[in-house]
Each structure stands twice: as structure tokens, then as C-alpha cells.
């Protein structure tokens, strides 16, 4: 059987049960739209996390000494504002 015949059979089969076809098409459309919205939401959330992290924690540039520890503990921070003036 050639491809043209397969497409004709498939197209006719879609018309046999219109309610099932509409329900399946609606479910696929809903899933696609939900996926696009969630990906957009996650992308925006990631951009905000990076922006807030850069603005609050480090700024745009960091200057370190040669013995900088890239895997330092988060608990090793300044205790207060003494010495920062």
C-alpha cells in the first residue's frame, strides 16, 4: 500500500467518531499550551533568580585573591557591619 492510501484511510477514520477525535485534539492542544506556558514561566523564574542573586549577593563583578575558595560554605559570612565602613 502506498502512502496516499494510508492517509486517505486515516483521514476517513478521524471522521468516524467525531467526539473522540475532538476530545483527543483538545487534550493534545491543552497539553501543548500548558507545556509552553510552564516552560515560559520557568524561564522567567530562572532569569529572575539570576538577576536577584547577582544584584543581592555579588553585584556584577567579584574580585578575589589568589587563594579564593570557590566551594566555600554559606555559613562563613560577615557577622555584622563592623569593619565595612
GROMACS .gro file of C-alpha atoms in nm:
model
   85
    1UNK     CA    1   0.000   0.000   0.000
    2UNK     CA    2   0.127   0.341  -0.082
    3UNK     CA    3   0.132   0.643   0.149
    4UNK     CA    4  -0.154   0.822  -0.022
    5UNK     CA    5  -0.390   0.534   0.055
    6UNK     CA    6  -0.279   0.527   0.419
    7UNK     CA    7  -0.350   0.899   0.452
    8UNK     CA    8  -0.697   0.858   0.297
    9UNK     CA    9  -0.781   0.574   0.538
   10UNK     CA   10  -0.652   0.773   0.835
   11UNK     CA   11  -0.848   1.084   0.733
   12UNK     CA   12  -1.172   0.886   0.694
   13UNK     CA   13  -1.114   0.717   1.030
   14UNK     CA   14  -1.097   1.057   1.201
   15UNK     CA   15  -1.446   1.135   1.075
   16UNK     CA   16  -1.598   0.810   1.203
   17UNK     CA   17  -1.608   0.915   1.567
   18UNK     CA   18  -1.604   1.294   1.574
   19UNK     CA   19  -1.645   1.324   1.951
   20UNK     CA   20  -1.340   1.107   2.020
   21UNK     CA   21  -1.140   1.299   1.759
   22UNK     CA   22  -1.239   1.635   1.910
   23UNK     CA   23  -1.159   1.515   2.262
   24UNK     CA   24  -0.817   1.387   2.157
   25UNK     CA   25  -0.737   1.706   1.964
   26UNK     CA   26  -0.848   1.917   2.263
   27UNK     CA   27  -0.634   1.715   2.503
   28UNK     CA   28  -0.330   1.747   2.277
   29UNK     CA   29  -0.386   2.122   2.237
   30UNK     CA   30  -0.430   2.170   2.612
   31UNK     CA   31  -0.113   1.973   2.685
   32UNK     CA   32   0.088   2.169   2.431
   33UNK     CA   33  -0.035   2.506   2.560
   34UNK     CA   34   0.029   2.403   2.922
   35UNK     CA   35   0.382   2.291   2.832
   36UNK     CA   36   0.460   2.618   2.653
   37UNK     CA   37   0.326   2.822   2.945
   38UNK     CA   38   0.522   2.621   3.203
   39UNK     CA   39   0.845   2.648   3.003
   40UNK     CA   40   0.795   3.024   2.973
   41UNK     CA   41   0.720   3.053   3.344
   42UNK     CA   42   1.029   2.850   3.437
   43UNK     CA   43   1.246   3.055   3.200
   44UNK     CA   44   1.125   3.381   3.354
   45UNK     CA   45   1.172   3.243   3.704
   46UNK     CA   46   1.530   3.139   3.623
   47UNK     CA   47   1.609   3.486   3.484
   48UNK     CA   48   1.468   3.647   3.799
   49UNK     CA   49   1.669   3.414   4.022
   50UNK     CA   50   1.990   3.501   3.839
   51UNK     CA   51   1.908   3.872   3.842
   52UNK     CA   52   1.820   3.877   4.212
   53UNK     CA   53   2.119   3.664   4.304
   54UNK     CA   54   2.353   3.889   4.113
   55UNK     CA   55   2.201   4.209   4.249
   56UNK     CA   56   2.174   4.098   4.614
   57UNK     CA   57   2.470   3.868   4.669
   58UNK     CA   58   2.756   3.969   4.446
   59UNK     CA   59   2.687   4.256   4.209
   60UNK     CA   60   2.817   4.243   3.855
   61UNK     CA   61   3.186   4.187   3.934
   62UNK     CA   62   3.375   3.998   4.203
   63UNK     CA   63   3.743   4.048   4.284
   64UNK     CA   64   3.914   3.764   4.468
   65UNK     CA   65   4.259   3.685   4.597
   66UNK     CA   66   4.466   3.406   4.450
   67UNK     CA   67   4.372   3.168   4.734
   68UNK     CA   68   3.997   3.210   4.679
   69UNK     CA   69   3.783   2.908   4.772
   70UNK     CA   70   3.511   2.860   4.509
   71UNK     CA   71   3.339   2.591   4.720
   72UNK     CA   72   3.319   2.791   5.041
   73UNK     CA   73   3.046   2.736   5.298
   74UNK     CA   74   2.746   2.966   5.304
   75UNK     CA   75   2.784   2.991   5.682
   76UNK     CA   76   3.120   3.169   5.653
   77UNK     CA   77   2.986   3.522   5.617
   78UNK     CA   78   3.041   3.854   5.789
   79UNK     CA   79   2.878   3.871   6.130
   80UNK     CA   80   2.778   4.235   6.121
   81UNK     CA   81   2.865   4.569   5.973
   82UNK     CA   82   3.178   4.622   6.181
   83UNK     CA   83   3.476   4.691   5.964
   84UNK     CA   84   3.275   4.759   5.649
   85UNK     CA   85   3.287   5.140   5.673
   0.00000   0.00000   0.00000
